[in-house]
Coordinates of N, CA and C and ligand atoms in Angstrom, one line a residue:
M239 N 0.8 -1.2 0.0 CA 0.0 0.0 0.0 C 0.9 1.3 0.0
T240 N 0.5 2.2 -0.8 CA 1.3 3.4 -0.9 C 0.6 4.5 0.0
P241 N 1.3 5.4 0.5 CA 0.7 6.5 1.4 C -0.4 7.2 0.7
S242 N -0.4 7.3 -0.7 CA -1.4 8.1 -1.4 C -2.7 7.3 -1.3
V243 N -2.6 5.9 -1.2 CA -3.9 5.1 -1.1 C -4.4 5.1 0.3
R244 N -3.4 5.1 1.3 CA -3.8 5.0 2.7 C -4.5 6.3 3.2
A245 N -4.0 7.4 2.7 CA -4.4 8.6 3.3 C -5.9 8.9 3.4
P246 N -6.6 8.7 2.3 CA -8.0 8.9 2.4 C -8.8 8.1 3.4
S247 N -8.3 6.8 3.5 CA -9.0 5.9 4.4 C -8.8 6.3 5.8
L248 N -7.7 6.9 6.1 CA -7.4 7.4 7.5 C -8.1 8.7 7.7
R249 N -8.3 9.5 6.7 CA -8.9 10.8 6.9 C -10.4 10.8 7.2
L250 N -11.1 9.8 6.5 CA -12.5 9.8 6.7 C -13.0 9.5 8.1
P251 N -12.4 8.4 8.8 CA -12.8 8.2 10.2 C -12.5 9.4 11.1
A252 N -11.4 10.0 10.8 CA -11.0 11.1 11.7 C -12.0 12.3 11.5
L253 N -12.4 12.5 10.2 CA -13.4 13.5 10.0 C -14.7 13.2 10.6
L254 N -15.2 11.9 10.5 CA -16.4 11.5 11.2 C -16.4 11.7 12.7
A255 N -15.3 11.3 13.3 CA -15.1 11.4 14.7 C -15.2 12.9 15.1
G256 N -14.6 13.7 14.3 CA -14.7 15.2 14.6 C -16.1 15.7 14.5
L257 N -16.9 15.2 13.6 CA -18.3 15.6 13.4 C -19.1 15.2 14.6
V258 N -18.9 13.9 15.1 CA -19.6 13.4 16.2 C -19.3 14.2 17.4
L259 N -18.0 14.4 17.7 CA -17.6 15.2 18.9 C -18.2 16.6 18.8
A260 N -18.2 17.2 17.6 CA -18.7 18.6 17.5 C -20.2 18.7 17.8
A261 N -20.9 17.5 17.5 CA -22.3 17.5 17.7 C -22.7 17.2 19.1
A262 N -21.8 16.6 19.9 CA -22.1 16.3 21.3 C -22.2 17.5 22.1
P263 N -23.2 17.6 23.0 CA -23.4 18.8 23.8 C -22.2 18.9 24.7
G264 N -21.8 20.1 25.0 CA -20.7 20.3 25.9 C -19.3 20.5 25.1
F265 N -19.2 19.8 24.0 CA -17.9 19.8 23.2 C -17.6 21.3 22.8
A266 N -18.6 21.9 22.2 CA -18.3 23.3 21.8 C -17.9 24.2 22.9
L267 N -18.6 24.1 24.0 CA -18.3 24.9 25.2 C -16.9 24.6 25.7
A268 N -16.5 23.3 25.8 CA -15.2 23.0 26.4 C -14.1 23.4 25.4
Q269 N -14.3 23.3 24.1 CA -13.3 23.6 23.2 C -13.2 25.1 22.7
A270 N -14.3 25.8 23.0 CA -14.3 27.2 22.5 C -13.2 28.0 23.3
P271 N -12.6 29.0 22.6 CA -11.6 29.8 23.3 C -12.3 30.5 24.4
A272 N -11.6 30.8 25.5 CA -12.2 31.4 26.7 C -13.0 32.7 26.3
S273 N -12.5 33.4 25.4 CA -13.2 34.7 25.1 C -14.6 34.5 24.6
S274 N -14.8 33.4 23.8 CA -16.1 33.2 23.2 C -17.1 32.6 24.3
L275 N -16.6 31.7 25.1 CA -17.4 31.3 26.3 C -17.6 32.5 27.2
G276 N -16.6 33.2 27.5 CA -16.7 34.4 28.4 C -17.7 35.4 27.9
V277 N -17.7 35.7 26.6 CA -18.6 36.7 26.1 C -20.1 36.2 26.2
R278 N -20.3 34.9 26.0 CA -21.6 34.4 26.1 C -22.1 34.4 27.5
L279 N -21.3 34.0 28.4 CA -21.7 34.0 29.9 C -21.9 35.4 30.3
F280 N -21.0 36.3 29.9 CA -21.2 37.7 30.4 C -22.5 38.3 29.8
N281 N -22.8 38.0 28.6 CA -24.0 38.6 28.0 C -25.3 38.0 28.7
M282 N -25.2 36.7 29.1 CA -26.3 36.1 29.8 C -26.4 36.4 31.3
Q283 N -25.3 36.6 32.0 CA -25.4 36.6 33.4 C -25.0 38.0 34.0
C284 N -24.4 38.9 33.2 CA -23.8 40.1 33.8 C -24.4 41.4 33.1
K285 N -24.7 41.3 31.9 CA -25.0 42.5 31.1 C -26.2 43.2 31.5
T286 N -27.2 42.5 32.1 CA -28.4 43.2 32.5 C -28.1 44.3 33.5
C287 N -27.1 44.1 34.3 CA -26.8 45.1 35.3 C -25.5 45.9 35.0
H288 N -24.7 45.3 34.1 CA -23.4 45.9 33.8 C -23.3 46.2 32.3
G289 N -23.8 47.4 31.9 CA -23.7 47.8 30.5 C -22.5 48.6 30.2
E290 N -22.5 49.3 29.1 CA -21.4 50.1 28.7 C -21.2 51.4 29.5
K291 N -22.4 51.8 30.1 CA -22.4 52.9 31.0 C -22.9 52.5 32.4
S292 N -22.4 53.1 33.4 CA -22.9 52.8 34.8 C -24.3 53.2 34.9
T293 N -25.1 52.4 35.5 CA -26.5 52.7 35.8 C -26.8 52.4 37.3
P294 N -28.0 52.8 37.8 CA -28.2 52.4 39.2 C -28.2 50.8 39.4
A295 N -28.4 50.1 38.3 CA -28.3 48.6 38.5 C -26.9 48.1 38.7
G296 N -25.9 48.9 38.3 CA -24.5 48.4 38.4 C -23.6 49.3 37.7
P297 N -22.3 49.3 38.2 CA -21.3 50.1 37.5 C -20.9 49.4 36.2
T298 N -20.5 50.2 35.2 CA -20.0 49.5 34.0 C -18.7 48.8 34.3
L299 N -18.4 47.7 33.6 CA -17.2 46.9 33.9 C -16.2 47.2 32.8
T300 N -16.4 48.2 32.0 CA -15.3 48.6 31.1 C -14.1 49.1 31.8
G301 N -13.0 48.4 31.6 CA -11.8 48.8 32.2 C -11.6 48.4 33.7
V302 N -12.5 47.5 34.1 CA -12.5 47.1 35.5 C -11.3 46.2 35.9
A303 N -10.8 45.4 35.0 CA -9.6 44.6 35.3 C -8.4 45.5 35.5
G304 N -7.8 45.3 36.7 CA -6.7 46.1 37.1 C -7.0 47.5 37.7
A305 N -8.3 47.8 37.7 CA -8.7 49.1 38.3 C -8.9 49.0 39.8
P306 N -9.0 50.1 40.5 CA -9.2 50.1 41.9 C -10.6 49.5 42.2
I307 N -10.8 48.7 43.2 CA -12.0 48.1 43.6 C -13.0 49.2 44.1
A308 N -14.2 49.2 43.5 CA -15.2 50.3 43.8 C -14.6 51.7 43.6
G309 N -13.9 51.8 42.5 CA -13.1 53.0 42.2 C -13.8 54.0 41.2
R310 N -14.9 53.7 40.7 CA -15.5 54.6 39.7 C -16.2 55.7 40.3
S311 N -16.1 56.9 39.7 CA -16.8 58.1 40.3 C -18.2 58.2 39.8
D312 N -18.6 57.4 38.8 CA -20.0 57.5 38.3 C -20.9 56.4 38.8
Y313 N -20.5 55.8 40.0 CA -21.4 54.8 40.6 C -21.3 54.9 42.1
A314 N -22.5 54.8 42.8 CA -22.5 54.9 44.2 C -22.4 53.5 44.8
Y315 N -21.2 53.0 45.1 CA -21.0 51.7 45.6 C -21.5 51.5 47.0
S316 N -21.7 50.3 47.4 CA -22.0 50.0 48.8 C -20.8 50.3 49.7
T317 N -21.0 50.5 51.0 CA -19.9 50.7 51.9 C -19.1 49.5 52.0
G318 N -19.7 48.3 51.9 CA -19.0 47.0 52.0 C -18.0 46.9 50.9
L319 N -18.3 47.2 49.6 CA -17.3 47.1 48.6 C -16.3 48.2 48.6
K320 N -16.7 49.4 49.0 CA -15.7 50.5 49.2 C -14.7 50.2 50.2
A321 N -15.2 49.5 51.3 CA -14.2 49.2 52.4 C -13.2 48.2 52.0
K322 N -13.4 47.4 50.9 CA -12.5 46.4 50.6 C -11.1 46.9 50.2
G323 N -11.0 47.9 49.4 CA -9.7 48.4 49.0 C -9.0 47.5 48.0
G324 N -7.9 48.0 47.5 CA -7.1 47.1 46.6 C -7.5 47.3 45.1
T325 N -7.0 46.4 44.3 CA -7.3 46.5 42.9 C -7.9 45.2 42.4
W326 N -8.6 45.3 41.3 CA -9.2 44.1 40.7 C -8.2 43.3 39.9
T327 N -7.4 42.5 40.6 CA -6.5 41.5 40.0 C -7.4 40.3 39.5
D328 N -6.8 39.4 38.7 CA -7.5 38.2 38.3 C -8.0 37.5 39.5
A329 N -7.2 37.3 40.5 CA -7.5 36.6 41.7 C -8.7 37.2 42.5
A330 N -8.7 38.6 42.6 CA -9.7 39.3 43.3 C -11.0 39.1 42.5
L331 N -11.0 39.3 41.2 CA -12.2 39.1 40.4 C -12.8 37.7 40.6
D332 N -11.9 36.7 40.6 CA -12.3 35.3 40.7 C -13.0 35.1 42.1
A333 N -12.3 35.7 43.1 CA -12.9 35.5 44.5 C -14.2 36.2 44.6
Y334 N -14.3 37.4 44.1 CA -15.6 38.1 44.2 C -16.7 37.4 43.4
L335 N -16.4 36.9 42.3 CA -17.5 36.2 41.5 C -17.8 34.8 42.2
A336 N -16.8 34.2 42.8 CA -17.1 32.9 43.5 C -18.1 33.2 44.6
K337 N -17.8 34.1 45.5 CA -18.7 34.4 46.7 C -18.6 35.9 47.0
P338 N -19.5 36.7 46.3 CA -19.4 38.1 46.5 C -19.5 38.5 48.0
M339 N -20.4 37.9 48.7 CA -20.6 38.4 50.1 C -19.4 38.0 51.0
A340 N -18.7 36.9 50.7 CA -17.6 36.5 51.5 C -16.4 37.4 51.2
F341 N -16.3 37.8 49.9 CA -15.2 38.7 49.5 C -15.3 40.1 50.0
A342 N -16.5 40.6 50.0 CA -16.8 42.0 50.4 C -18.1 42.0 51.2
P343 N -18.1 41.6 52.5 CA -19.4 41.6 53.2 C -20.1 43.0 53.1
G344 N -21.4 42.9 52.8 CA -22.2 44.1 52.6 C -22.3 44.6 51.1
T345 N -21.6 43.8 50.2 CA -21.7 44.2 48.8 C -23.2 44.0 48.4
R346 N -23.6 44.9 47.4 CA -24.9 44.8 46.9 C -25.0 43.8 45.7
M347 N -23.9 43.3 45.3 CA -24.0 42.3 44.2 C -24.2 40.9 44.7
M348 N -25.3 40.3 44.3 CA -25.7 39.0 44.8 C -25.4 37.9 43.9
V349 N -25.0 38.2 42.6 CA -24.8 37.2 41.6 C -23.5 36.5 41.8
A350 N -23.5 35.2 41.9 CA -22.2 34.4 42.0 C -22.1 33.5 40.8
V351 N -20.8 33.1 40.5 CA -20.6 32.2 39.4 C -19.8 31.0 40.0
P352 N -20.6 29.9 40.4 CA -20.0 28.8 41.1 C -18.9 28.1 40.4
D353 N -19.0 28.0 39.0 CA -18.1 27.1 38.3 C -16.8 27.9 38.0
A354 N -15.7 27.3 38.4 CA -14.4 27.9 38.2 C -14.0 28.2 36.8
N355 N -14.3 27.2 35.9 CA -14.0 27.4 34.5 C -14.8 28.6 33.9
N356 N -16.1 28.7 34.3 CA -16.9 29.8 33.8 C -16.3 31.1 34.4
R357 N -15.9 31.1 35.6 CA -15.3 32.4 36.2 C -14.1 32.8 35.4
A358 N -13.2 31.8 35.1 CA -12.0 32.1 34.4 C -12.3 32.7 33.0
A359 N -13.4 32.2 32.4 CA -13.7 32.7 31.1 C -14.3 34.1 31.2
I360 N -15.1 34.3 32.2 CA -15.7 35.7 32.4 C -14.6 36.7 32.7
V361 N -13.6 36.3 33.6 CA -12.5 37.2 34.0 C -11.7 37.5 32.7
A362 N -11.4 36.5 31.9 CA -10.6 36.7 30.7 C -11.4 37.7 29.8
Y363 N -12.7 37.5 29.7 CA -13.5 38.4 28.8 C -13.5 39.9 29.4
M364 N -13.6 40.0 30.7 CA -13.6 41.3 31.3 C -12.3 42.1 31.0
K365 N -11.2 41.3 30.9 CA -9.9 42.0 30.6 C -9.9 42.6 29.2
T366 N -10.8 42.2 28.3 CA -10.9 42.7 27.0 C -11.8 44.0 27.0
L367 N -12.5 44.2 28.0 CA -13.4 45.4 28.1 C -12.7 46.7 28.4
K368 N -12.2 47.3 27.4 CA -11.3 48.5 27.6 C -11.9 49.7 27.0
Ligands
HEC459 C1 -28.6 42.0 39.4 C2 -27.5 42.9 39.0 C3 -26.1 42.4 38.8 C4 -25.7 41.3 38.0 C5 -26.6 40.4 37.2 C6 -24.3 41.3 38.1 N1 -23.8 42.3 38.9 FE1 -21.9 42.8 39.2 N2 -22.5 44.3 40.4 C7 -23.8 44.7 40.7 C8 -23.8 45.8 41.6 C9 -25.1 46.4 42.2 C10 -22.5 46.1 41.9 C11 -22.0 47.1 42.9 C12 -21.8 46.3 44.2 C13 -21.6 47.2 45.4 O1 -21.5 48.4 45.3 O2 -21.4 46.5 46.5 C14 -21.6 45.2 41.1 C15 -20.3 45.2 41.1 C16 -19.5 44.4 40.3 C17 -18.1 44.5 40.2 C18 -17.2 45.5 40.9 C19 -17.1 46.7 40.0 C20 -16.2 47.9 40.5 O3 -16.2 48.9 39.8 O4 -15.5 47.7 41.5 C21 -17.7 43.5 39.4 C22 -16.2 43.1 38.9 C23 -18.9 42.8 38.9 N3 -19.9 43.3 39.5 C24 -18.9 41.7 38.1 C25 -20.0 41.1 37.7 C26 -20.0 39.9 36.7 C27 -18.8 39.4 36.1 C28 -21.3 39.5 36.6 C29 -21.8 38.4 35.8 C30 -21.4 37.1 36.2 C31 -22.1 40.4 37.4 N4 -21.3 41.3 38.0 C32 -23.5 40.3 37.5 C33 -24.9 44.1 40.1 C34 -24.9 43.0 39.3

């Protein structure tokens, strides 16, 4: 057998396996780059309160990564979040999203993201909001 004969017979099963995997639920989510998972989660779970401009529902998260915690002048933060101090590092964002009330007792944000992979994807996406 020459390689030119063998090649198509190897390629077809691989192609079919790829199609089966791609159709399986969860595959697309697991394989998608963090940014595309992050943008979807952000749009579903965060955007209602966090738009491009700060509103009474929540401060905008544009530029939040690396910024001072509760540092915007266009939003009236809770005293709980203001008392926290420091900056929004990846670790701080992750901890806040995991358990907002544990990170900053008295914060008004009640929404948590229990899944660590989802948090990582959302944090990665927030870093693109500039
Ligand atoms: C129901 C409304 C609501 C939703 C949904 C929500 N938040 Fe919030 N978020 C708030 C409010 C209100 C604050 C201000 C909290 C305070 O002052 O204690 C806040 C604050 C924050 C802050 C701190 C901002 C700063 O300037 O210091 C971050 C980061 C944040 N939210 C991320 C998220 C992410 C990510 C999601 C989606 C997983 C999300 N929030 C979903 C209402 C919401």
